[in-house]
Tab-separated table of C-alpha atoms and ligand atoms in Angstrom:
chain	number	residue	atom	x	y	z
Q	1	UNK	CA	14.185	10.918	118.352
Q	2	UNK	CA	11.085	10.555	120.408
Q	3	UNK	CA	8.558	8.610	118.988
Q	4	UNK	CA	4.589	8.564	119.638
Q	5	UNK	CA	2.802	6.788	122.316
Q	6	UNK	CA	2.035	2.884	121.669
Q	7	UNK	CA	-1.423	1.831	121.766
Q	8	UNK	CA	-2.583	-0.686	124.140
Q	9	UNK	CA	-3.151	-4.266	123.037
Q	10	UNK	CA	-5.347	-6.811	124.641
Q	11	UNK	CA	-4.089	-10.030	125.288
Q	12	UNK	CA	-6.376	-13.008	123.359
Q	13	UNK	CA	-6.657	-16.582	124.574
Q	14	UNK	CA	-3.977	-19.424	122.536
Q	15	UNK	CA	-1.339	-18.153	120.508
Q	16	UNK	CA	-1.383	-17.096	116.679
Q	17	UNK	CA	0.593	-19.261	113.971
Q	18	UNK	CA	4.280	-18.700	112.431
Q	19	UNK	CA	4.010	-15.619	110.010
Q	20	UNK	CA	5.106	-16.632	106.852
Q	21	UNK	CA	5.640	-13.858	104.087
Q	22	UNK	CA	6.363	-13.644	100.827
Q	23	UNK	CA	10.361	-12.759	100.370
Q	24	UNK	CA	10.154	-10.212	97.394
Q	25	UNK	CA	14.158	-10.882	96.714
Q	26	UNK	CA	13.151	-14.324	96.291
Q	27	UNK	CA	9.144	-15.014	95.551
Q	28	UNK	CA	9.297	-18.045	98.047
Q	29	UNK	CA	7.296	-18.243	101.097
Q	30	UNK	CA	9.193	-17.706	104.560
Q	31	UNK	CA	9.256	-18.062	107.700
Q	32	UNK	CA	9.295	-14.475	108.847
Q	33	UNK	CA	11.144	-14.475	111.873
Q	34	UNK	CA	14.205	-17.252	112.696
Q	35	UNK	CA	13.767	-17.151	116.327
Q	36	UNK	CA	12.292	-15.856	119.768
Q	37	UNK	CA	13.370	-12.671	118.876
Q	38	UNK	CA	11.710	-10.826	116.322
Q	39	UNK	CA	13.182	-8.059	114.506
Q	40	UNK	CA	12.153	-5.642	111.786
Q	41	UNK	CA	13.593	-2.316	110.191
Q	42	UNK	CA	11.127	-0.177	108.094
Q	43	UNK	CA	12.473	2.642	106.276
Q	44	UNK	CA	11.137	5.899	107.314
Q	45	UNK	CA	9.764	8.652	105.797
Q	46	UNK	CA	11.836	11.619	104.337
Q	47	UNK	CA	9.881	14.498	106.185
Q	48	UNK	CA	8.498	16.738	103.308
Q	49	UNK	CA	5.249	15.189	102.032
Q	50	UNK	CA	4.270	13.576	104.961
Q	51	UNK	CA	2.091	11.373	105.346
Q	52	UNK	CA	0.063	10.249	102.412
Q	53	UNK	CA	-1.775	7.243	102.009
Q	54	UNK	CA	1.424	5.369	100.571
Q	55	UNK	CA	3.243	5.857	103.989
Q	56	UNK	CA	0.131	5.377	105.482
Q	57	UNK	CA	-0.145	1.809	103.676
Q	58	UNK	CA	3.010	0.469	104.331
Q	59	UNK	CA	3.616	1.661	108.187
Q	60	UNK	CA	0.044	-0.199	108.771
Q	61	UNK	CA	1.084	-3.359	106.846
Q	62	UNK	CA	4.504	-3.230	108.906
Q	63	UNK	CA	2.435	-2.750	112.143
Q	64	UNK	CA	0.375	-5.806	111.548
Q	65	UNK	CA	3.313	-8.009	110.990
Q	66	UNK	CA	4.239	-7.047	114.338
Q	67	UNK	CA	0.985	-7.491	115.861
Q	68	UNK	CA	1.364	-11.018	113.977
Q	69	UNK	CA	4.447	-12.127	115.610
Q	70	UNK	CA	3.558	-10.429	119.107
Q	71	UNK	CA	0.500	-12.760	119.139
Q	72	UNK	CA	2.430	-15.893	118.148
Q	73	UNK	CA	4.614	-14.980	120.958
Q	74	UNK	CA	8.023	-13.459	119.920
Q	75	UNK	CA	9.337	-10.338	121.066
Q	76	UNK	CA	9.266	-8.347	118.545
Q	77	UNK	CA	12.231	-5.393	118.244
Q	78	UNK	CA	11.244	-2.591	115.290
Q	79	UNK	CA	13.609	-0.168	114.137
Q	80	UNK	CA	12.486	2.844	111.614
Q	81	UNK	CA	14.653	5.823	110.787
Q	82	UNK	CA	13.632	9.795	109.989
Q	83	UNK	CA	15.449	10.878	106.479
Q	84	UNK	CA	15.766	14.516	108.260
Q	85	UNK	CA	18.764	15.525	106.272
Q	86	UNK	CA	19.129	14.685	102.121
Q	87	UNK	CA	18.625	16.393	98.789
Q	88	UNK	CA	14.556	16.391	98.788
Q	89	UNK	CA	13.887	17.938	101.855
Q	90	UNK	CA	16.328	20.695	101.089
Q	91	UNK	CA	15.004	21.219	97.821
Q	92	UNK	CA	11.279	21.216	99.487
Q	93	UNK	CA	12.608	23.595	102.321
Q	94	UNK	CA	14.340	26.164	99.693
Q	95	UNK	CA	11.479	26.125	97.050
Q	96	UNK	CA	8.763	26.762	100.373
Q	97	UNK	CA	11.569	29.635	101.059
Q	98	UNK	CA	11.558	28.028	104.591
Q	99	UNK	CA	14.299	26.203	107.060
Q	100	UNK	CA	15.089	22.871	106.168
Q	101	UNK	CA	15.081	21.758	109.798
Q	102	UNK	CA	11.757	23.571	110.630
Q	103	UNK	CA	10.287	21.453	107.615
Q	104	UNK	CA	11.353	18.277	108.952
Q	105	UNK	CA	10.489	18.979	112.567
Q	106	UNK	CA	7.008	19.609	111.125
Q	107	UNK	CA	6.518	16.677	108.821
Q	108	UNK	CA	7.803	14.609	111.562
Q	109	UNK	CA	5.717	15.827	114.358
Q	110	UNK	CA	3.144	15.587	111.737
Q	111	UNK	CA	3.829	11.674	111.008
Q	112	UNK	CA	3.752	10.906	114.598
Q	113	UNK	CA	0.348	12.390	115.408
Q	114	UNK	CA	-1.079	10.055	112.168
Q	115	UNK	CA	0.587	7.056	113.275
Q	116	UNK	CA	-1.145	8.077	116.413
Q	117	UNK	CA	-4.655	8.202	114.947
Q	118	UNK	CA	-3.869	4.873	112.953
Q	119	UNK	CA	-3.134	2.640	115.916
Q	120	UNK	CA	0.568	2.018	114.577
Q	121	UNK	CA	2.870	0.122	117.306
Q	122	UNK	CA	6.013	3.190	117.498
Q	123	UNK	CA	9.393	1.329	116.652
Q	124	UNK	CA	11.645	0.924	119.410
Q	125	UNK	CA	14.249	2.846	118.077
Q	126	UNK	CA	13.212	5.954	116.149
Q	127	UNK	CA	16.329	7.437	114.926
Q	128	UNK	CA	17.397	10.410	112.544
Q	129	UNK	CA	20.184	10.586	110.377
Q	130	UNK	CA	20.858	13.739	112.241
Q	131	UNK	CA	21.925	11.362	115.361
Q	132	UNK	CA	23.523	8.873	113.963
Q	133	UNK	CA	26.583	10.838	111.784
Q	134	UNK	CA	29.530	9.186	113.898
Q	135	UNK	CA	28.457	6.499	113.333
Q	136	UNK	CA	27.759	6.815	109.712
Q	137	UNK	CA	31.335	8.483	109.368
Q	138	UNK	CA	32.898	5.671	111.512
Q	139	UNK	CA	30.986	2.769	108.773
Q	140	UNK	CA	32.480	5.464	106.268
Q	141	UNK	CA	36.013	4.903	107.439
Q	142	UNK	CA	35.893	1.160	107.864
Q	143	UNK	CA	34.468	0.743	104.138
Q	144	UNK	CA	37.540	3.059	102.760
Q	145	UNK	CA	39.885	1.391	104.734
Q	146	UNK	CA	38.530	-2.208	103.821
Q	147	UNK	CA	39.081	-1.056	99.942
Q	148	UNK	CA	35.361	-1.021	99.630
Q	149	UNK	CA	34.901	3.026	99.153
Q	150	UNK	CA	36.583	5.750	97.214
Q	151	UNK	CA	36.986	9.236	97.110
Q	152	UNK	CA	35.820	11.673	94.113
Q	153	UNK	CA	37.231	15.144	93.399
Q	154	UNK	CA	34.944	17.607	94.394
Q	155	UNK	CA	35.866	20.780	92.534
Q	156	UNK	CA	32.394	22.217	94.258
Q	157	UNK	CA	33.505	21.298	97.678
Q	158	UNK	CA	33.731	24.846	100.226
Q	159	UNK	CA	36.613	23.364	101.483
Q	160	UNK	CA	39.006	22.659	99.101
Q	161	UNK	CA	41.308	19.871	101.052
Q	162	UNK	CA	41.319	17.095	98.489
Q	163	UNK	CA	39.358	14.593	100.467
Q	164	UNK	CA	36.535	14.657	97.837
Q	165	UNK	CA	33.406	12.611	98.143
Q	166	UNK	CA	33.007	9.250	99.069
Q	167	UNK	CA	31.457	6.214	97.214
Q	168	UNK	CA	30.505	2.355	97.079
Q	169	UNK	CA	32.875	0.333	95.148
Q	170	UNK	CA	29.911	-2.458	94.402
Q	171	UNK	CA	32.353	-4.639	92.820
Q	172	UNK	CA	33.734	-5.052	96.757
Q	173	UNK	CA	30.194	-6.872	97.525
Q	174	UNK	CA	29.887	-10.085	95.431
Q	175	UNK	CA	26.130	-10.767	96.222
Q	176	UNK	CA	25.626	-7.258	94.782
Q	177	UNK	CA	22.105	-7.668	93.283
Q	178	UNK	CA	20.531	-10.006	95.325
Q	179	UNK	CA	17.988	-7.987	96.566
Q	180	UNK	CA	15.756	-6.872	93.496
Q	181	UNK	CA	17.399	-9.185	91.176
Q	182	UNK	CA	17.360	-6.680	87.930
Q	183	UNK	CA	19.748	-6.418	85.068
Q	184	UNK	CA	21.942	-3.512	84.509
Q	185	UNK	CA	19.848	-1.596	82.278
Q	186	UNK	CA	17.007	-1.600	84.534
Q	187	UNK	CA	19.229	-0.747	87.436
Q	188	UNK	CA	20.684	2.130	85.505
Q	189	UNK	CA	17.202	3.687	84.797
Q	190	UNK	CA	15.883	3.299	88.170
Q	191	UNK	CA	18.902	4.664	89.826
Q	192	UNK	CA	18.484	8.129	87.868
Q	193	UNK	CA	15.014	8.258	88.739
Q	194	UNK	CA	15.459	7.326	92.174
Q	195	UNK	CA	18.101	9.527	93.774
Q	196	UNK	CA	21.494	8.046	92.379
Q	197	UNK	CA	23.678	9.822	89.855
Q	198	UNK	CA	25.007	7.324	87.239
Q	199	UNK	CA	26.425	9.957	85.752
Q	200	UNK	CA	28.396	11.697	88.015
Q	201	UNK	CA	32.247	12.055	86.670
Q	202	UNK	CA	35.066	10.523	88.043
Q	203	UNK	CA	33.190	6.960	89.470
Q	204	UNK	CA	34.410	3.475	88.804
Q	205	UNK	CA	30.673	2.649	87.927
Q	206	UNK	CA	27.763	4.591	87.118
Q	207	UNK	CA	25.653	2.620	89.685
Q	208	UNK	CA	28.111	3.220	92.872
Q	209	UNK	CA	26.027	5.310	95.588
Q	210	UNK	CA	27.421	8.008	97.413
Q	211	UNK	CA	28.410	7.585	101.044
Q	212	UNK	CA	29.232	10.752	102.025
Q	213	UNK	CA	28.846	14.317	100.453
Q	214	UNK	CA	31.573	17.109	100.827
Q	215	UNK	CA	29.571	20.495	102.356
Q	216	UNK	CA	28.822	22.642	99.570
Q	217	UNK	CA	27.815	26.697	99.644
Q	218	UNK	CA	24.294	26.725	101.436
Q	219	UNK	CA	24.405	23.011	102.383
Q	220	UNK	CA	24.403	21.621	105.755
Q	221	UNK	CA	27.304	20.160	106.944
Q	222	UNK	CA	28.357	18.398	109.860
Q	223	UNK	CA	31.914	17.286	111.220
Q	224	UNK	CA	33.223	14.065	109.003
Q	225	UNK	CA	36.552	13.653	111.079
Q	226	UNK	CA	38.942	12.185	108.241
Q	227	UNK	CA	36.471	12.483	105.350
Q	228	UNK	CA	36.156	15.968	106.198
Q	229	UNK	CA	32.951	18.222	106.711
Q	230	UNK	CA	29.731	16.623	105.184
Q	231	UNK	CA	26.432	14.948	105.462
Q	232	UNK	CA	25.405	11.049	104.334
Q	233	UNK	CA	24.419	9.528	101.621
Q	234	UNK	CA	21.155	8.053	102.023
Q	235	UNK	CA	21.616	4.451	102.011
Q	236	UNK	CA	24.508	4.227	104.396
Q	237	UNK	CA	21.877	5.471	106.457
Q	238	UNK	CA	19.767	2.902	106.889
Q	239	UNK	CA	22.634	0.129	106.858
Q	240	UNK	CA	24.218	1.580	110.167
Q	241	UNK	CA	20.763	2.551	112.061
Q	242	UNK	CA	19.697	-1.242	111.486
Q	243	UNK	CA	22.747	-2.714	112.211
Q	244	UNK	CA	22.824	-0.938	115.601
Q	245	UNK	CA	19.353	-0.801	116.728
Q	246	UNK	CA	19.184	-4.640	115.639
Q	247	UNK	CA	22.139	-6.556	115.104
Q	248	UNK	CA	22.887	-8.327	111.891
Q	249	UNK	CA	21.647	-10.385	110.383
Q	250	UNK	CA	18.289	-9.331	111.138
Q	251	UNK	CA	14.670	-10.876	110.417
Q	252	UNK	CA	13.061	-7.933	107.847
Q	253	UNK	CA	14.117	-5.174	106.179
Q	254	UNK	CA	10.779	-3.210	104.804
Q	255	UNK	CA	9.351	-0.632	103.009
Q	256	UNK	CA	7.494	0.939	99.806
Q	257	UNK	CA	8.220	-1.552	96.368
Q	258	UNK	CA	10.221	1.740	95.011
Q	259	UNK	CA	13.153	1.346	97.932
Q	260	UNK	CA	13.636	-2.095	96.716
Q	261	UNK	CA	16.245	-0.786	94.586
Q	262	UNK	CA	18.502	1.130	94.732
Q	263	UNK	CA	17.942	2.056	97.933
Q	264	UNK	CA	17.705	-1.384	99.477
Q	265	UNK	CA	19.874	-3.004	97.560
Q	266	UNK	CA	22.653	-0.811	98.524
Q	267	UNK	CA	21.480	-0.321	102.195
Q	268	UNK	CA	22.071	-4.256	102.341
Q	269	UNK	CA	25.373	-4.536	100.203
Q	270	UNK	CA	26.858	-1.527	102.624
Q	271	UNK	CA	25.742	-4.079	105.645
Q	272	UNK	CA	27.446	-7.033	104.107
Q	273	UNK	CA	30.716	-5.172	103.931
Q	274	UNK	CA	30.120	-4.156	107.438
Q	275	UNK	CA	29.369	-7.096	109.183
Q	276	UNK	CA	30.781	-10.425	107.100
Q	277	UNK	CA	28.209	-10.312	104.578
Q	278	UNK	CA	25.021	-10.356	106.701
Q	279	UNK	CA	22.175	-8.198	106.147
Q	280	UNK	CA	18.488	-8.300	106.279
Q	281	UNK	CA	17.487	-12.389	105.776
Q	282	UNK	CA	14.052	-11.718	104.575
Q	283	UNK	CA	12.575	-8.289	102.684
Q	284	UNK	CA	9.109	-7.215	101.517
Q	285	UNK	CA	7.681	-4.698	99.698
Q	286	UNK	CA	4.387	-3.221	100.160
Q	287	UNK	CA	2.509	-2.125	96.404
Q	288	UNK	CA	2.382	2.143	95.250
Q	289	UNK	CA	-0.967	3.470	96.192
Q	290	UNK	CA	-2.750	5.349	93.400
Q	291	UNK	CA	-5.704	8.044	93.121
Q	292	UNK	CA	-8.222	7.380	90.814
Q	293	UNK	CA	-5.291	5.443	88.143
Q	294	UNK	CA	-2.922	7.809	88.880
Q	295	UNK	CA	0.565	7.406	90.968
Q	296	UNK	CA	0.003	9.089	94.150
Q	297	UNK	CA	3.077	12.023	94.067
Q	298	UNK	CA	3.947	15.570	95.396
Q	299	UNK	CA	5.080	16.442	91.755
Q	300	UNK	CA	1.746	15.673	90.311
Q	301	UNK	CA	-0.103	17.171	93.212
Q	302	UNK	CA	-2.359	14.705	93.596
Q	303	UNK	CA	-1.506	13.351	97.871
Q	304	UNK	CA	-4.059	12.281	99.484
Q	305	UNK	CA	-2.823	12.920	103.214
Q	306	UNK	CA	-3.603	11.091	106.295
Q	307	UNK	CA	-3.841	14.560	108.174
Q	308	UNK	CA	-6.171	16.047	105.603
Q	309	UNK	CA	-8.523	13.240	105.959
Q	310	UNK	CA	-8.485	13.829	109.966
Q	311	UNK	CA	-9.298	17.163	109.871
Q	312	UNK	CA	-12.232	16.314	107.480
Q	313	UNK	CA	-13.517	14.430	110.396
Q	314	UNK	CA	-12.497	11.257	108.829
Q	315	UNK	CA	-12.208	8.452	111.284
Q	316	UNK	CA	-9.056	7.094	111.507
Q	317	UNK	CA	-10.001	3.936	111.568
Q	318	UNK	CA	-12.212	4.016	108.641
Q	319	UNK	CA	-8.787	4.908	106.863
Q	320	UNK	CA	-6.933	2.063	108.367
Q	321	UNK	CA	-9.651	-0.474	107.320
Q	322	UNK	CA	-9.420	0.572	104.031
Q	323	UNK	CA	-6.266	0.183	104.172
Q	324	UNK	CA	-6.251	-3.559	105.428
Q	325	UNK	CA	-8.672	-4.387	102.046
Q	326	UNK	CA	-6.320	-4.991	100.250
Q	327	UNK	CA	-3.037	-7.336	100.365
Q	328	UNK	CA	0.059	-4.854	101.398
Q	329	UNK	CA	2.311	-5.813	98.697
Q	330	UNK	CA	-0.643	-5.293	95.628
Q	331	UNK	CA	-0.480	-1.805	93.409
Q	332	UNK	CA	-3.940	-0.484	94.438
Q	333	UNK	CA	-6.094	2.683	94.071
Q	334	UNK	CA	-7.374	5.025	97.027
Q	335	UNK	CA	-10.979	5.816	96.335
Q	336	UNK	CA	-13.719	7.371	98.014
Q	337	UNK	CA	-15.916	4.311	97.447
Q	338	UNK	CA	-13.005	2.361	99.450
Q	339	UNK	CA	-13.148	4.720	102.091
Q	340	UNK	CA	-17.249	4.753	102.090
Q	341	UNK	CA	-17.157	0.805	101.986
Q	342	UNK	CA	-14.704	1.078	105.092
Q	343	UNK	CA	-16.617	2.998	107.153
Q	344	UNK	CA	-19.989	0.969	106.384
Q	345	UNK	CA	-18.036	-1.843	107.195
Q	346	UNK	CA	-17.405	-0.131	110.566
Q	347	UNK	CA	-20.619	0.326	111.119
Q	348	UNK	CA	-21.916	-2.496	110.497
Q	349	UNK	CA	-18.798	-4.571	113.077
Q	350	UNK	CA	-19.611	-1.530	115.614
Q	351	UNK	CA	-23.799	-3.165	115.647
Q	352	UNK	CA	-22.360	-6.686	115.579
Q	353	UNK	CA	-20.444	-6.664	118.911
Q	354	UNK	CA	-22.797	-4.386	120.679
Q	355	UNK	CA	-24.567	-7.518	122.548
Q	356	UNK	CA	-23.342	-9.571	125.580
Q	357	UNK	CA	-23.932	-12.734	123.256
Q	358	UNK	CA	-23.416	-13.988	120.023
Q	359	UNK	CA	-21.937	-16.379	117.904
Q	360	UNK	CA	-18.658	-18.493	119.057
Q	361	UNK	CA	-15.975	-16.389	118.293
Q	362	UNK	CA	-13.184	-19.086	118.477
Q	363	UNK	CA	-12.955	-19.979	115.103
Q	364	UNK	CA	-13.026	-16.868	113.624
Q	365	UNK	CA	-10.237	-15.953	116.211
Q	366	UNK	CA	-8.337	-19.036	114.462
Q	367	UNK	CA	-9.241	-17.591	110.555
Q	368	UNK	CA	-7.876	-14.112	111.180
Q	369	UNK	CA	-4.776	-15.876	112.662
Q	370	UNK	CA	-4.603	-18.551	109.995
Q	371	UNK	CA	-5.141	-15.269	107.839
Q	372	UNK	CA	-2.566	-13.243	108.797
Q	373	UNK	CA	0.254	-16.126	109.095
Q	374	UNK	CA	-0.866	-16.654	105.227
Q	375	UNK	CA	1.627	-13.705	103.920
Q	376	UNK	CA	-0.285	-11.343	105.840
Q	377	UNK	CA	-3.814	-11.744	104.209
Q	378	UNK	CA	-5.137	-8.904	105.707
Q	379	UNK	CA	-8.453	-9.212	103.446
Q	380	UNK	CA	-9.252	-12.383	104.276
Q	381	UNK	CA	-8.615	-11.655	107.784
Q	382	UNK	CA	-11.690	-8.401	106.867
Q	383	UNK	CA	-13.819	-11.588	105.555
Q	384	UNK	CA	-13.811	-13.823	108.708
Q	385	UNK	CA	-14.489	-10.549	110.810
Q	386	UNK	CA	-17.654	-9.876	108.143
Q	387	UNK	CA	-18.837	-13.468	108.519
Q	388	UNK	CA	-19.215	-13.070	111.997
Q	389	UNK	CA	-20.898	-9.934	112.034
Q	390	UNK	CA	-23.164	-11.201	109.534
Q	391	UNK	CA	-24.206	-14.301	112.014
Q	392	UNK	CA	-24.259	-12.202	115.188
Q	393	UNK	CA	-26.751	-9.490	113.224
Q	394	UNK	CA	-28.864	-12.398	111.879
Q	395	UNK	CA	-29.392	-13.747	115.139
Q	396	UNK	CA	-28.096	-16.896	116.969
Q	397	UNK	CA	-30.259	-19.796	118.314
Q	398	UNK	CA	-27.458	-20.261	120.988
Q	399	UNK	CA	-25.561	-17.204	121.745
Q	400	UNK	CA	-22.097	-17.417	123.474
Q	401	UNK	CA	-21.576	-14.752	126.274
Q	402	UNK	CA	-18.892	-12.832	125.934
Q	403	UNK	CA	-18.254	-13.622	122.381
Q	404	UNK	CA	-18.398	-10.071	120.935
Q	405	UNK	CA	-16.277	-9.199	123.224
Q	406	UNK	CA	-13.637	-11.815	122.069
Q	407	UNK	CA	-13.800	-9.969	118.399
Q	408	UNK	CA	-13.474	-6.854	119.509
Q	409	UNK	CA	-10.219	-7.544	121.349
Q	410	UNK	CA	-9.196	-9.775	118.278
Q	411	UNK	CA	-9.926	-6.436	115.630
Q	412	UNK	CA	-8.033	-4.467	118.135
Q	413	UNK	CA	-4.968	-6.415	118.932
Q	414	UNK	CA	-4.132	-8.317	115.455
Q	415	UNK	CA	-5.419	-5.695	113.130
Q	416	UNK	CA	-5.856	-2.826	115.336
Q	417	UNK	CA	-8.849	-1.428	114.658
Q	418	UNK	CA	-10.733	-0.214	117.968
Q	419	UNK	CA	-14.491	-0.153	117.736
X	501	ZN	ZN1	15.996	3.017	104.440
């Protein structure tokens, strides 16, 4: 899938700090990376709603983690997928009384041209699901044969070739739960809510995710070899796209704090089984944006979309800013004071650096690093920006030449915001 084209980033003098982040499976600080190499999967959008500020928040919080380790000098390798085939987008396409593959192609060419306007670095590999079904039928087969996956009748199936569907046996994966850590009554609940069917007949265990669905009348279906026509579950997905584009074990496995389970939880348990129990070493959550103390969500109609906002004449960056106020993995509200406050803020960083001179910019180059390897403290990276531009506005005695200069290229390669 092609992705959209990568902004430009300045080099800065020195070299920024580890990154350490907090490890949501765990609640201890980390390292972020383990080595040179860098590397980072961030689960992609499911191309019906896109993208809202939720999406919005968490592919900018990704994108500065990047920018992080870039700057303290790994190479970084990001991986993100493109849902473009599973029950909500064919639900969306069918109640819109549209194709499900012209709705995708949309919302995705949508996505890119936001993460366009928002300065986001495009992952390396940009996959769909669409791409990647050998490879998701060849996991498939390995997980059956390995006693870790079985087959459900499918009365419903259009072919009727007693294959059935296939699922997860968790009880294959002994570090089953690792991830979010939450008993089985909460894990119940949230799997209902959340895409899974714990009540689907003719399972070992209500929690075991589907790996691959039989074609049913009206669904899309592609070749399955010996599981027979079908399409993916969803978190088998992820688990093979990661584990190619990155290699397991890999450094983070991200996303919104509602794919923490089920979907990453499974997503990691099906890489364990197919790779000798390594998965993602480190994962993070980023917090549910709301609107005015309400969850943000197409069912309550209440989306606040990045694309809306741009053709309101909304400055992209004013939206990325207000963005970065707040720490990525915090529950927070999208307001239009947040957004006002952004774009003041804008203003008043545009007048700061607008000089040949002002103050020494080298130690506020060192607090937005310091900042940033501090679990990504994107506000307090904001604060160190504000203090300068609060000095540099008052007036220095001794003005440094080419200081301004310095903080621009610092906004616009760690937090990329371009003035
Ligand atoms: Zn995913």
């Amino acid at each position: 899938m092609l992705t959209w084209p990568p902004p430009y980033i300045p080099q800065l003098p020195g070299r920024g700090l580890p990154v350490q982040v907090r490890d949501s499976s765990t609640d201890q600080l980390v390292v972020a990376a383990a080595g040179t190499d860098a590397t980072l999967y961030v689960c992609g959008i499911t191309p019906y709603d896109a993208t809202h500020l939720g999406h919005a928040a968490t592919y900018v919080a990704f994108d500065i983690l990047g920018r992080a380790w870039r700057d303290a000098g790994h190479r970084v390798r990001y991986a993100s997928n493109v849902t473009d085939v599973d029950d909500p987008l064919l639900e969306r396409a069918a109640s819109l009384g549209i194709d499900w593959r012209d709705l995708a192609a949309e919302q995705t060419q949508l996505y890119a041209e936001d993460m366009t306007a928002l300065a986001v670095i495009p992952p390396d590999v940009y996959s769909g699901v669409v791409e990647v079904i050998p490879a998701v039928v060849e996991a498939v087969e390995v997980l059956l044969a390995a006693g870790a996956a079985y087959r459900v009748p499918t009365p419903d199936a259009l072919t009727d070739d007693g294959l059935g569907d296939v699922y997860a046996d968790l009880t294959a994966d002994i570090d089953f739960g690792a991830v979010a850590g939450l008993d089985d009554d909460t894990m119940r609940c949230l799997s209902a809510e959340r895409g899974g069917d714990p009540e689907r007949a003719g399972k070992r265990a209500p929690l075991d995710p589907l790996l691959w669905r039989r074609e049913r009348a009206g669904e899309p279906a592609w070749d399955g070899g010996s599981l027979g026509r079908g399409r993916p579950g969803w978190h088998i997905e992820c688990a093979v796209i990661a584990r190619d584009a990155l290699g397991l074990p890999f450094d983070v496995e991200g996303g919104g704090s509602d794919l923490q389970f089920p979907h990453h939880e499974m997503s990691t348990s099906h890489a364990r089984l197919l790779d000798q129990g390594r998965g993602a070493r480190v994962h993070l959550h980023t917090g549910m944006v709301g609107l005015d103390g309400h969850k943000m969500s197409k069912s309550l109609g209440n989306l606040v979309l990045v694309s809306r906002l741009r053709e309101q004449g909304v400055d992209p960056m004013a939206v990325r800013l207000a963005i970065l106020a707040h720490r990525y993995r915090d529950d927070w509200d999208w307001t239009d004071e947040g957004l006002r406050a952004a774009q003041e803020r804008l203003e008043h960083w545009r007048a700061a650096v607008s000089g040949n001179g002002g103050p020494d910019a080298d130690s506020t180059l060192a607090a937005v690093r310091a900042a940033l390897a501090d679990d990504l403290d994107t506000p307090g990276a904001l604060a160190a920006i504000d203090a300068w531009a609060d000095l540099s506005l008052a007036g220095t005695p001794t003005p440094v030449e080419g200081a301004p200069g310095v903080i621009g290229r610092t906004l616009d390669a760690l937090l990329g915001i371009r003035l």
